mmCIF file of C-alpha atoms and ligand atoms in Angstrom:
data_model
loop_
_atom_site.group_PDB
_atom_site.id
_atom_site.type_symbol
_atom_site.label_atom_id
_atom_site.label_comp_id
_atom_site.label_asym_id
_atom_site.label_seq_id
_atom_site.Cartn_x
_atom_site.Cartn_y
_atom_site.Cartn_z
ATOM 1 C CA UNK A 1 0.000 0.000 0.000
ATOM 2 C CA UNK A 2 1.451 3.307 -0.939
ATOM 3 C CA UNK A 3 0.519 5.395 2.123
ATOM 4 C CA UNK A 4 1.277 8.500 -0.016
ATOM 5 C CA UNK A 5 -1.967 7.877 -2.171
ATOM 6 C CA UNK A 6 -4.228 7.362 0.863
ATOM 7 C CA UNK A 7 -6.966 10.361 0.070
ATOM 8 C CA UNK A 8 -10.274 11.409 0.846
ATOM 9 C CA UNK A 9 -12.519 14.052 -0.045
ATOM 10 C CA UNK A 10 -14.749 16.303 2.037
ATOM 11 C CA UNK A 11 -18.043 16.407 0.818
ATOM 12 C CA UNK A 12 -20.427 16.922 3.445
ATOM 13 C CA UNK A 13 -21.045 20.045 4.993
ATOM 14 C CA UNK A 14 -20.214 23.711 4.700
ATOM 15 C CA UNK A 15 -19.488 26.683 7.641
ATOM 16 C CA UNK A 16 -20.506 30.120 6.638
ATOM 17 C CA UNK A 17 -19.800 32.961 8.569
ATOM 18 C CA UNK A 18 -24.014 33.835 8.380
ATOM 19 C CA UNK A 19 -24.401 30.838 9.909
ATOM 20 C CA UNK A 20 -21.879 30.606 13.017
ATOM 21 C CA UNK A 21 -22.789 31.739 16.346
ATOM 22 C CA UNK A 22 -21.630 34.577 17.604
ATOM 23 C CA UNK A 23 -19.836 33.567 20.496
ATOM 24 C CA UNK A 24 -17.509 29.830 20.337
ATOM 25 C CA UNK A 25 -18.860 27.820 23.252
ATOM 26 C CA UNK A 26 -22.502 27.857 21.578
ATOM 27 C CA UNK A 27 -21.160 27.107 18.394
ATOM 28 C CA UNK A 28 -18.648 24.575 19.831
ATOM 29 C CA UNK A 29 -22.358 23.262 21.714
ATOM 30 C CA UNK A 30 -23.790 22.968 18.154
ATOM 31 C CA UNK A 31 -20.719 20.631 16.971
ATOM 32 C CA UNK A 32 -20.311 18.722 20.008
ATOM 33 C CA UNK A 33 -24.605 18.081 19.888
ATOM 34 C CA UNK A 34 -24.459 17.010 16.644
ATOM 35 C CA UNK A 35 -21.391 14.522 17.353
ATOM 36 C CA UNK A 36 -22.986 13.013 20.328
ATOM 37 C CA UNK A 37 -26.227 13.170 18.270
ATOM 38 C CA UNK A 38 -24.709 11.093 15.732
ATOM 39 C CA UNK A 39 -23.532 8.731 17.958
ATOM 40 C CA UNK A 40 -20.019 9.092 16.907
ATOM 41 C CA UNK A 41 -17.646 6.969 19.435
ATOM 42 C CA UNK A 42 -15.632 8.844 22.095
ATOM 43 C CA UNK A 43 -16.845 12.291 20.785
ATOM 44 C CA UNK A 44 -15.345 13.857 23.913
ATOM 45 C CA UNK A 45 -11.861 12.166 23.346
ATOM 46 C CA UNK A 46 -9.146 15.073 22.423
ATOM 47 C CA UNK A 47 -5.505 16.092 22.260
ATOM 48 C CA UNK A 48 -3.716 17.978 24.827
ATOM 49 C CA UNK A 49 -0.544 19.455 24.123
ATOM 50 C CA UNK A 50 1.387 21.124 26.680
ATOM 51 C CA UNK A 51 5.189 22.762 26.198
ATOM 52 C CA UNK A 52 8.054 22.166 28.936
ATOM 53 C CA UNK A 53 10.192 24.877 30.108
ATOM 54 C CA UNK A 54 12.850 24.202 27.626
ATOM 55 C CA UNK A 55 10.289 24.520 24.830
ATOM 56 C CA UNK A 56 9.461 20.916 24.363
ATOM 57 C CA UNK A 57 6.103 20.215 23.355
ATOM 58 C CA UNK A 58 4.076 16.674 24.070
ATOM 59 C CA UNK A 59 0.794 15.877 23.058
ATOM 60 C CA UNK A 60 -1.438 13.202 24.651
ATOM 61 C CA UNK A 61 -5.225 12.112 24.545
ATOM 62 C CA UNK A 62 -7.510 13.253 27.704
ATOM 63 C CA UNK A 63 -11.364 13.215 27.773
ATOM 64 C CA UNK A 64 -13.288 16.598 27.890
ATOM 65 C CA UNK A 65 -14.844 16.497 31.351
ATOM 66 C CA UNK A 66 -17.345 19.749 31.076
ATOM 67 C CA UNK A 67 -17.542 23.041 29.156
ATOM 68 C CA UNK A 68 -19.071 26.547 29.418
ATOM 69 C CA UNK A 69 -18.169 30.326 28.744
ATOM 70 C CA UNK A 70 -15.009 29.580 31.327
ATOM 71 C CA UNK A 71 -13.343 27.026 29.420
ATOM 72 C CA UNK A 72 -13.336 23.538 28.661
ATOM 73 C CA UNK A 73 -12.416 20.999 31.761
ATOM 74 C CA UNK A 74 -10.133 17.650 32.095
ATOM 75 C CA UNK A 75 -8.945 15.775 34.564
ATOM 76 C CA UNK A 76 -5.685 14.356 35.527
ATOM 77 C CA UNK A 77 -3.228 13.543 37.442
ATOM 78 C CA UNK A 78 -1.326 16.739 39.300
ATOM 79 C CA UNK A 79 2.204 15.167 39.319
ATOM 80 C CA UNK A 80 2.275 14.113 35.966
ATOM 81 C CA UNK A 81 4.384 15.022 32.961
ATOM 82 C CA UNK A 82 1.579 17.383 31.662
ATOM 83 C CA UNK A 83 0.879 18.895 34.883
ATOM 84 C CA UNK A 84 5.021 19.626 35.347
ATOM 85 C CA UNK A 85 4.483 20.894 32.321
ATOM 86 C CA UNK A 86 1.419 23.519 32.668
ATOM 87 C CA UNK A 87 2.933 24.297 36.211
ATOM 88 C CA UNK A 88 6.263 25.442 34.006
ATOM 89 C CA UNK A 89 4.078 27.158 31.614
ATOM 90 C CA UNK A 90 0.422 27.246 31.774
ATOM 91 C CA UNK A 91 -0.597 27.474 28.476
ATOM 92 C CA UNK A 92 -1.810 24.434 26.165
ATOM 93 C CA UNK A 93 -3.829 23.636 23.499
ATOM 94 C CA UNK A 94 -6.948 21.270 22.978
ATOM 95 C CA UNK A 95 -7.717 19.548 19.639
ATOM 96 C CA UNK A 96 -11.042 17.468 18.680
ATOM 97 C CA UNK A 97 -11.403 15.492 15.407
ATOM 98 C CA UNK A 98 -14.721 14.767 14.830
ATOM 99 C CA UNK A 99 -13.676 12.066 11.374
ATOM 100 C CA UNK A 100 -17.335 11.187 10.069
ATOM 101 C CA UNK A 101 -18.144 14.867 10.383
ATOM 102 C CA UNK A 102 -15.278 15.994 8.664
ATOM 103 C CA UNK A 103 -14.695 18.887 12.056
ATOM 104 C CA UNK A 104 -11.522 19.989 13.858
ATOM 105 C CA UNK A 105 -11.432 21.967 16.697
ATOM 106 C CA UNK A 106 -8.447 23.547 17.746
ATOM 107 C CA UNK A 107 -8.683 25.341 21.220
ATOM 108 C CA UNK A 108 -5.736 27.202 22.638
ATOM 109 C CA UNK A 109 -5.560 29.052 26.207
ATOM 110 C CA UNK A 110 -4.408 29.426 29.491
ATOM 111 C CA UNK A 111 -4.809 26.822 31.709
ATOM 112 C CA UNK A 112 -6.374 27.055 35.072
ATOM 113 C CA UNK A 113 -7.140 24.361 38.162
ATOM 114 C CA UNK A 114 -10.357 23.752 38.826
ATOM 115 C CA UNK A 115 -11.672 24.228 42.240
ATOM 116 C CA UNK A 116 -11.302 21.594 44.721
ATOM 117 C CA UNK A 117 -15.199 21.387 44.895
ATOM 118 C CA UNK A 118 -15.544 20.337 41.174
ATOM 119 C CA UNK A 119 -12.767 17.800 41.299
ATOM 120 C CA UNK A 120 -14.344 16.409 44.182
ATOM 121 C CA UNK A 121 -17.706 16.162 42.647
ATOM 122 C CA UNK A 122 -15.905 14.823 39.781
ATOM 123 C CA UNK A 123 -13.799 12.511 41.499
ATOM 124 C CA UNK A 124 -17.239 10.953 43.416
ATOM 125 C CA UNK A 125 -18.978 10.553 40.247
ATOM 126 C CA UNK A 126 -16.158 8.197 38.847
ATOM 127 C CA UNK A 127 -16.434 4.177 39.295
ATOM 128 C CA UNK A 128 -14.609 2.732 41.738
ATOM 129 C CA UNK A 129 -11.908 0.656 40.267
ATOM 130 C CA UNK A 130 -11.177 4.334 38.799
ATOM 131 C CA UNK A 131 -10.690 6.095 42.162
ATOM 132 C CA UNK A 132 -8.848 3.412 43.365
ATOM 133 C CA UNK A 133 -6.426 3.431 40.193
ATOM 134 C CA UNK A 134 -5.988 7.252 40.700
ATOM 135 C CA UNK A 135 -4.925 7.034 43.746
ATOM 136 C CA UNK A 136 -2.829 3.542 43.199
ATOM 137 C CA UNK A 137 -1.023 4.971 40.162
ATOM 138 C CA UNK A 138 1.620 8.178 40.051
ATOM 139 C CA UNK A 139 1.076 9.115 36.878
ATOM 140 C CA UNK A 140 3.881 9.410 34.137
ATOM 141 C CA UNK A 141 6.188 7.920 36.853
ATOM 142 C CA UNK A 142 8.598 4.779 35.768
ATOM 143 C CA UNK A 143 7.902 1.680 37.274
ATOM 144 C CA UNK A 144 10.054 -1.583 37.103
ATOM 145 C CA UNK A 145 7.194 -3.633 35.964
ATOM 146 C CA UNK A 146 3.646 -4.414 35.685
ATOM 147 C CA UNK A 147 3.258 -6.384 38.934
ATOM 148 C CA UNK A 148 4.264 -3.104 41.105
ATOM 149 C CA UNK A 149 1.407 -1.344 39.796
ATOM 150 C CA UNK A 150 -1.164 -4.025 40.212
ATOM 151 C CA UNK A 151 0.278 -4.606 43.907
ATOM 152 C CA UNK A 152 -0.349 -1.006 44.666
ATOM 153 C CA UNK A 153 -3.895 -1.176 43.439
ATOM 154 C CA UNK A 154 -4.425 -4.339 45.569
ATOM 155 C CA UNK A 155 -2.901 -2.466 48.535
ATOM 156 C CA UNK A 156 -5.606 0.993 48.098
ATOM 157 C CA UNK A 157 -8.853 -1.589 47.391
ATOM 158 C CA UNK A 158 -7.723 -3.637 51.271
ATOM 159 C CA UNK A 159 -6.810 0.240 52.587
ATOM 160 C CA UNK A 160 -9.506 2.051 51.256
ATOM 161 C CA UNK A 161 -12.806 -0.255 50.413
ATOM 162 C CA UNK A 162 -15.515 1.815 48.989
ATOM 163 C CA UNK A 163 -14.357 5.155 50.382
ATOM 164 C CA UNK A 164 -11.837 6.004 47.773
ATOM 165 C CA UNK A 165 -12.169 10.266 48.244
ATOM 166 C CA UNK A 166 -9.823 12.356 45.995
ATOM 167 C CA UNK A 167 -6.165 12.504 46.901
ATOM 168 C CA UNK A 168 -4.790 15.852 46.312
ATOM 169 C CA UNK A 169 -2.671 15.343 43.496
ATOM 170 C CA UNK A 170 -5.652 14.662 41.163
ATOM 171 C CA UNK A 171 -8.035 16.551 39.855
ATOM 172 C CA UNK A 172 -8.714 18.750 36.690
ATOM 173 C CA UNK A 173 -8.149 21.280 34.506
ATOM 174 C CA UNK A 174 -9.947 24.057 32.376
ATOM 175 C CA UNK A 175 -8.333 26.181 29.421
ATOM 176 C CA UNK A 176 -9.570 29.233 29.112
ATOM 177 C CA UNK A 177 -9.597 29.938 25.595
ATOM 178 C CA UNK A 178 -7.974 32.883 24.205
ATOM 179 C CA UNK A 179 -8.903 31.484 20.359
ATOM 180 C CA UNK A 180 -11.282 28.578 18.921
ATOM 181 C CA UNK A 181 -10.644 27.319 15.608
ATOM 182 C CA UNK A 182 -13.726 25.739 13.367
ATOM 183 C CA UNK A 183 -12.608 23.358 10.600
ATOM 184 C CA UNK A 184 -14.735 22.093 7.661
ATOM 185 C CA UNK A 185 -13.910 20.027 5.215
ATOM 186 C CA UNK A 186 -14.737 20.619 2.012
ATOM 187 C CA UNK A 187 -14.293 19.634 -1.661
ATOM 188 C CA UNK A 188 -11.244 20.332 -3.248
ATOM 189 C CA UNK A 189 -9.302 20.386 -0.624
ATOM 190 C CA UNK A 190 -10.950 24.487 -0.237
ATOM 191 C CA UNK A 191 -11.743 24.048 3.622
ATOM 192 C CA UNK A 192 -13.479 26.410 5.348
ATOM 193 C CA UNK A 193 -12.100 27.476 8.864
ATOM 194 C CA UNK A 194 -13.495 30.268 11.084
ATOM 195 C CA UNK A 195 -11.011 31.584 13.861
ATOM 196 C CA UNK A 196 -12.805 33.049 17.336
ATOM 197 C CA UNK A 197 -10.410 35.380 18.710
ATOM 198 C CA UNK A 198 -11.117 36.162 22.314
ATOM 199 C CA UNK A 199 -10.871 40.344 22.320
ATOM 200 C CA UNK A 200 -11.801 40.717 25.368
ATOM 201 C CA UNK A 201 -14.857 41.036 27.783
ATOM 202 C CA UNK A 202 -16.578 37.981 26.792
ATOM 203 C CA UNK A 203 -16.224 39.762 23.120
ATOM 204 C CA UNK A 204 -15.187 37.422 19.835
ATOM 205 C CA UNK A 205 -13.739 38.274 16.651
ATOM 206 C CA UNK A 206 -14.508 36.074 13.577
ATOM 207 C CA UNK A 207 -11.861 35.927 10.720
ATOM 208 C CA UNK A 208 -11.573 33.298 7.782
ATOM 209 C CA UNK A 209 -8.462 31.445 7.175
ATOM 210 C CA UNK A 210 -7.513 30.115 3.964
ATOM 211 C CA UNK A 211 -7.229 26.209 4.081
HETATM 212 C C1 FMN B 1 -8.955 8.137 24.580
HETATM 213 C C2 FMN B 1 -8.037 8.438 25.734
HETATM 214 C C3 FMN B 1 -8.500 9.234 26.776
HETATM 215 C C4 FMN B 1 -7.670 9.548 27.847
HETATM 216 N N1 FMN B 1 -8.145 10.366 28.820
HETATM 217 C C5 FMN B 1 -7.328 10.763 29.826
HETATM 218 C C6 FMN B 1 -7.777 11.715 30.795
HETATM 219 O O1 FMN B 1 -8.920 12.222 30.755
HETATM 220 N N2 FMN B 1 -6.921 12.064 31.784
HETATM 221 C C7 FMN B 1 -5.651 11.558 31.860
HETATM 222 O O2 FMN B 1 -4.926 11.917 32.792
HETATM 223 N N3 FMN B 1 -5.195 10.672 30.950
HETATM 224 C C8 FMN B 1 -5.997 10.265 29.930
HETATM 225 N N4 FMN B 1 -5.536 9.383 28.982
HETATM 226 C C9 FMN B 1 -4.140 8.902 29.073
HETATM 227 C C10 FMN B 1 -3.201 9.982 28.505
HETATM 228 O O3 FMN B 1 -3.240 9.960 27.096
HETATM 229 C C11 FMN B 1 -1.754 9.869 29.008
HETATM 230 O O4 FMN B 1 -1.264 8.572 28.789
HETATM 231 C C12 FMN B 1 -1.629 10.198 30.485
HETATM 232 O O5 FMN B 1 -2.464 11.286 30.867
HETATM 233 C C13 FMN B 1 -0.197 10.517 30.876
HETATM 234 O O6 FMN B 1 0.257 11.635 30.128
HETATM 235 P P1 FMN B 1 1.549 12.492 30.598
HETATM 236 O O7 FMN B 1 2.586 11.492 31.023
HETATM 237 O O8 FMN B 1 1.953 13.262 29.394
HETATM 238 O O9 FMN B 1 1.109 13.367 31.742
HETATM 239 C C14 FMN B 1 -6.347 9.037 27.896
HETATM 240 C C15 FMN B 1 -5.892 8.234 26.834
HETATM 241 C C16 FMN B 1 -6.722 7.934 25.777
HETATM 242 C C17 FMN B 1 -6.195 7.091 24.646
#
């Protein structure tokens, strides 16, 4: 197979600029609606991509948690490689691929904690065999083998039962968008992609980008 050939074209759907909301989060409502809607799998399933101090970027998968005009909300672990990394620099970027819509999203912000009230009420909606792995497992941390991990999680469901509460290093998340990126594919390879740039007060700017 020549991977180089591997094409497809986007036929579906158009964005106009007459047709957008006026503000991202209810247009980003619209497209995330229409992809649970549509029963497409893990529709909340995106990228995160952090920078280290020395400029590095990483990129890994997290599940969007919750979203509204203050941002859109993960969570994770608060001693792991992406949280070293938004401590060092707290700005990241989100990014949602919707295939069998033919959508991107592309958020990018400041990042913020959430309060320890929301990660709690988080944390207590969670099954248990979650809770227990959170607090079992140090994220990004290197372990020996397998069997270390799995003995830790042993050791938390004989210590803690059902009453796995959030430990302090977990809990989640929210970038605070400063722009929103829309992304429609189209024939031809002609996209369409509307850019929200945050200008301040809860104000947006629209602009077109060429594909
Ligand atoms: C579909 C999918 C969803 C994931 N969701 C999360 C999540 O919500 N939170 C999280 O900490 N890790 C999640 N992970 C695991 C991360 O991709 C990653 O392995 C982990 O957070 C450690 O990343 P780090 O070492 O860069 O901090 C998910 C992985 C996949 C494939």
């Amino acid at each position: 197979m020549d991977i180089a050939q591997l094409r497809q074209e986007y036929m579906r759907e158009r964005l106009d600029e007459s047709a957008v909301a006026h503000d991202p989060f209810t247009q980003f409502r619209a497209w995330f609606d229409e992809a649970v809607k549509g029963g497409l799998p893990m529709v909340n399933a995106m990228t995160l991509a952090t920078v280290s101090s020395t400029g590095q970027p990483s990129a890994r998968m997290v599940l969007l948690k919750g979203f509204d005009a203050r941002g859109f909300v993960f969570y994770t672990d608060y001693q792991s490689r992406k949280a070293r990394e938004l401590a060092a620099n707290p700005h990241a970027a989100l990014l949602l691929y919707w295939i069998e819509l033919e959508r991107e999203v592309r958020i990018e912000g400041r990042v913020e904690k959430t309060t320890d009230a929301e990660s709690n009420d988080y944390f207590a909606s969670r099954p248990l065999g979650s809770r227990l792995a959170a607090i079992a497992s140090s994220q990004s941390e290197v372990l020996s083998d397998r069997s270390v991990l799995e003995a830790r999680y042993a050791d938390v469901e004989k210590r803690y039962g059902q009453s796995a509460t959030r430990p302090s290093n977990w809990g989640g998340y929210r970038v605070v968008p400063e722009a929103i990126e829309f992304w429609q594919g189209r024939p031809n390879r002609l996209h369409d992609r509307l850019l929200y740039e945050n200008t301040g007060g809860g104000a947006w700017k629209i602009v077109r980008l060429a594909p």
